[in-house]
Amino acid sequence: MQASPTTYPPGAVRMRPMLDALARNWWVIMLRGVLAILFGVLAFIWPGITLLTLILLYAGFAFADGALSLIAAVRGGTPTPRWWLALVGVMGIGVGVLTIFYPQITGLVLLMFIAAWAVVTGILQIYGAIKLRHEIEGEWWLVASGVLSVVFGGLLVAWPGAGALAMVLVIGSFAIIFGGLLIGFALRLRKHAAVRI
């Protein structure tokens, strides 16, 4: 006997476990966005920054962003799969630790680590948005941040020999736009969390 599909009365709130888990922690995603914007602004206003200093600064950002992603994955409170968010967190922490504790690695190698992190993180965010597409309207914020991250990583791979000024422009611009997209997504999650209360 085939079970009938679940129907919801008018005005009822549907169960959306993955979205609900993220919405409860919207503030963590907001912090990621604010941190990215602060990093981007700092990259632009810091006079005479060297490429190595910029990369180390970015490593600190990657570490903090990874820690916040891991918190969002662990604090979900439901058994819904959030492995993609946890993987984003572990990768960010890994890149941050590797870069900070092994600064003797050449700037080019560090740049390639950051590029790889950006590409994989972007792909995972796009995956997360695809998983959320049936649960929320406006998942494009997460898709856009993922695409931006992949493009950013691709730019770093395509022009690894660019000067420090060019890297400041690319990395700083990426961080500010990425942060804005994350904040937009966090506000969508906050709106959903308010509706659920």
Short mmCIF file of C-alpha atoms in Angstrom, two decimals:
data_model
loop_
_atom_site.label_atom_id
_atom_site.label_comp_id
_atom_site.label_asym_id
_atom_site.label_seq_id
_atom_site.Cartn_x
_atom_site.Cartn_y
_atom_site.Cartn_z
CA MET A 1 0.00 0.00 0.00
CA GLN A 2 1.51 3.30 -1.08
CA ALA A 3 1.66 6.04 1.53
CA SER A 4 -0.06 9.26 0.60
CA PRO A 5 2.13 12.32 0.28
CA THR A 6 2.31 14.58 3.29
CA THR A 7 -0.03 17.55 3.04
CA TYR A 8 0.21 20.74 5.02
CA PRO A 9 -2.75 22.87 6.08
CA PRO A 10 -2.79 26.49 4.88
CA GLY A 11 -0.36 28.62 6.86
CA ALA A 12 1.49 25.62 8.29
CA VAL A 13 5.27 25.74 8.46
CA ARG A 14 6.90 22.80 6.68
CA MET A 15 9.70 20.85 8.33
CA ARG A 16 12.96 21.81 6.72
CA PRO A 17 15.64 20.15 8.85
CA MET A 18 18.76 21.30 7.02
CA LEU A 19 17.52 24.87 6.73
CA ASP A 20 16.35 24.91 10.35
CA ALA A 21 19.77 23.71 11.52
CA LEU A 22 21.55 26.49 9.62
CA ALA A 23 18.96 29.11 10.59
CA ARG A 24 19.56 28.48 14.28
CA ASN A 25 23.18 29.47 13.70
CA TRP A 26 22.64 32.35 11.27
CA TRP A 27 24.83 34.55 13.45
CA VAL A 28 27.87 32.31 12.81
CA ILE A 29 27.51 32.82 9.05
CA MET A 30 27.03 36.55 9.71
CA LEU A 31 30.32 36.58 11.67
CA ARG A 32 32.07 34.88 8.73
CA GLY A 33 30.81 37.67 6.46
CA VAL A 34 31.82 40.46 8.82
CA LEU A 35 35.26 38.90 9.28
CA ALA A 36 35.74 38.66 5.51
CA ILE A 37 34.80 42.32 5.00
CA LEU A 38 37.11 43.44 7.82
CA PHE A 39 39.95 41.46 6.26
CA GLY A 40 39.27 42.97 2.83
CA VAL A 41 39.19 46.52 4.17
CA LEU A 42 42.39 45.90 6.16
CA ALA A 43 44.11 44.60 3.02
CA PHE A 44 43.26 47.84 1.19
CA ILE A 45 44.16 50.32 3.94
CA TRP A 46 47.40 48.69 5.09
CA PRO A 47 50.08 50.73 3.33
CA GLY A 48 53.06 48.96 1.80
CA ILE A 49 51.84 45.46 2.61
CA THR A 50 54.09 42.72 1.24
CA LEU A 51 52.75 39.67 -0.53
CA LEU A 52 53.97 37.37 2.26
CA THR A 53 52.30 39.53 4.93
CA LEU A 54 49.09 39.57 2.91
CA ILE A 55 49.15 35.78 2.53
CA LEU A 56 49.78 35.29 6.25
CA LEU A 57 46.94 37.69 7.02
CA TYR A 58 44.72 35.72 4.68
CA ALA A 59 45.77 32.51 6.43
CA GLY A 60 44.52 33.99 9.69
CA PHE A 61 41.23 34.79 7.97
CA ALA A 62 41.00 31.24 6.55
CA PHE A 63 41.61 29.79 10.02
CA ALA A 64 38.92 31.94 11.66
CA ASP A 65 36.47 31.31 8.81
CA GLY A 66 37.12 27.57 9.09
CA ALA A 67 36.54 27.62 12.85
CA LEU A 68 33.22 29.45 12.40
CA SER A 69 32.14 27.01 9.66
CA LEU A 70 32.96 24.08 11.93
CA ILE A 71 30.93 25.66 14.75
CA ALA A 72 27.95 26.07 12.39
CA ALA A 73 28.24 22.42 11.33
CA VAL A 74 28.55 21.03 14.87
CA ARG A 75 25.88 23.23 16.50
CA GLY A 76 23.16 22.29 14.00
CA GLY A 77 21.21 20.29 16.57
CA THR A 78 19.64 17.90 14.05
CA PRO A 79 20.90 14.74 12.31
CA THR A 80 20.75 16.42 8.89
CA PRO A 81 23.92 16.05 6.81
CA ARG A 82 26.17 19.07 7.24
CA TRP A 83 29.42 17.30 6.32
CA TRP A 84 30.05 19.83 3.54
CA LEU A 85 30.05 22.68 6.07
CA ALA A 86 32.29 20.71 8.42
CA LEU A 87 34.70 20.02 5.54
CA VAL A 88 34.80 23.76 4.73
CA GLY A 89 35.72 24.33 8.38
CA VAL A 90 38.43 21.67 8.55
CA MET A 91 40.00 22.89 5.30
CA GLY A 92 40.04 26.51 6.45
CA ILE A 93 41.67 25.59 9.74
CA GLY A 94 44.17 23.35 7.94
CA VAL A 95 45.22 26.03 5.46
CA GLY A 96 45.47 28.60 8.25
CA VAL A 97 47.62 26.39 10.49
CA LEU A 98 49.87 25.25 7.64
CA THR A 99 50.49 28.81 6.46
CA ILE A 100 50.97 30.36 9.90
CA PHE A 101 53.30 27.66 11.26
CA TYR A 102 55.33 27.17 8.07
CA PRO A 103 55.96 30.72 6.83
CA GLN A 104 59.29 29.65 5.35
CA ILE A 105 57.37 28.05 2.48
CA THR A 106 57.64 30.30 -0.56
CA GLY A 107 54.92 32.84 -1.26
CA LEU A 108 54.02 30.98 -4.45
CA VAL A 109 53.38 27.70 -2.60
CA LEU A 110 51.29 29.52 0.01
CA LEU A 111 49.33 31.19 -2.76
CA MET A 112 48.59 27.79 -4.31
CA PHE A 113 47.36 26.46 -0.95
CA ILE A 114 45.01 29.42 -0.66
CA ALA A 115 43.84 28.95 -4.27
CA ALA A 116 43.08 25.27 -3.66
CA TRP A 117 41.23 26.14 -0.45
CA ALA A 118 39.15 28.76 -2.26
CA VAL A 119 38.20 26.41 -5.11
CA VAL A 120 37.24 23.45 -2.90
CA THR A 121 35.40 25.70 -0.43
CA GLY A 122 33.49 27.29 -3.29
CA ILE A 123 32.49 23.91 -4.71
CA LEU A 124 31.28 22.77 -1.27
CA GLN A 125 29.23 25.94 -0.81
CA ILE A 126 27.60 25.43 -4.20
CA TYR A 127 26.83 21.84 -3.14
CA GLY A 128 25.30 23.12 0.10
CA ALA A 129 23.14 25.59 -1.82
CA ILE A 130 21.93 22.83 -4.14
CA LYS A 131 20.94 20.75 -1.10
CA LEU A 132 19.07 23.76 0.32
CA ARG A 133 17.26 24.70 -2.90
CA HIS A 134 14.05 22.91 -1.88
CA GLU A 135 14.08 24.41 1.61
CA ILE A 136 14.72 28.12 1.10
CA GLU A 137 14.21 30.85 -1.44
CA GLY A 138 17.28 32.98 -1.96
CA GLU A 139 19.85 30.19 -1.82
CA TRP A 140 21.53 32.08 -4.65
CA TRP A 141 23.45 34.03 -1.96
CA LEU A 142 25.29 30.83 -1.10
CA VAL A 143 25.65 29.83 -4.78
CA ALA A 144 27.10 33.26 -5.61
CA SER A 145 29.61 33.10 -2.74
CA GLY A 146 30.66 29.62 -3.91
CA VAL A 147 31.08 30.70 -7.54
CA LEU A 148 33.02 33.78 -6.41
CA SER A 149 35.32 31.58 -4.33
CA VAL A 150 36.00 29.25 -7.27
CA VAL A 151 36.70 32.22 -9.59
CA PHE A 152 39.01 33.74 -6.98
CA GLY A 153 40.97 30.49 -6.67
CA GLY A 154 41.17 30.26 -10.45
CA LEU A 155 42.56 33.80 -10.69
CA LEU A 156 45.27 32.98 -8.16
CA VAL A 157 46.28 29.90 -10.16
CA ALA A 158 46.16 31.77 -13.49
CA TRP A 159 48.31 34.71 -12.34
CA PRO A 160 50.55 33.46 -9.53
CA GLY A 161 53.34 35.83 -10.46
CA ALA A 162 51.27 39.00 -10.12
CA GLY A 163 52.78 41.68 -7.92
CA ALA A 164 51.77 42.44 -4.35
CA LEU A 165 49.56 45.37 -5.40
CA ALA A 166 47.61 43.21 -7.84
CA MET A 167 47.21 40.51 -5.18
CA VAL A 168 45.96 43.11 -2.68
CA LEU A 169 43.32 44.22 -5.19
CA VAL A 170 42.25 40.66 -6.00
CA ILE A 171 42.30 39.28 -2.45
CA GLY A 172 40.83 42.41 -0.83
CA SER A 173 38.03 42.69 -3.39
CA PHE A 174 37.22 38.99 -3.08
CA ALA A 175 37.02 39.19 0.71
CA ILE A 176 34.69 42.21 0.70
CA ILE A 177 32.30 40.80 -1.93
CA PHE A 178 32.41 37.31 -0.36
CA GLY A 179 31.65 38.80 3.05
CA GLY A 180 28.71 40.77 1.65
CA LEU A 181 27.24 37.62 0.09
CA LEU A 182 27.60 35.67 3.34
CA ILE A 183 25.91 38.48 5.27
CA GLY A 184 23.05 38.45 2.75
CA PHE A 185 22.68 34.69 3.20
CA ALA A 186 22.81 35.03 7.00
CA LEU A 187 20.02 37.61 6.91
CA ARG A 188 17.89 35.19 4.88
CA LEU A 189 18.55 32.51 7.49
CA ARG A 190 17.71 34.94 10.29
CA LYS A 191 14.38 35.72 8.63
CA HIS A 192 13.63 32.00 8.45
CA ALA A 193 14.63 31.54 12.11
CA ALA A 194 12.25 34.35 13.12
CA VAL A 195 9.38 32.71 11.19
CA ARG A 196 10.02 29.38 12.94
CA ILE A 197 9.80 30.93 16.43
#
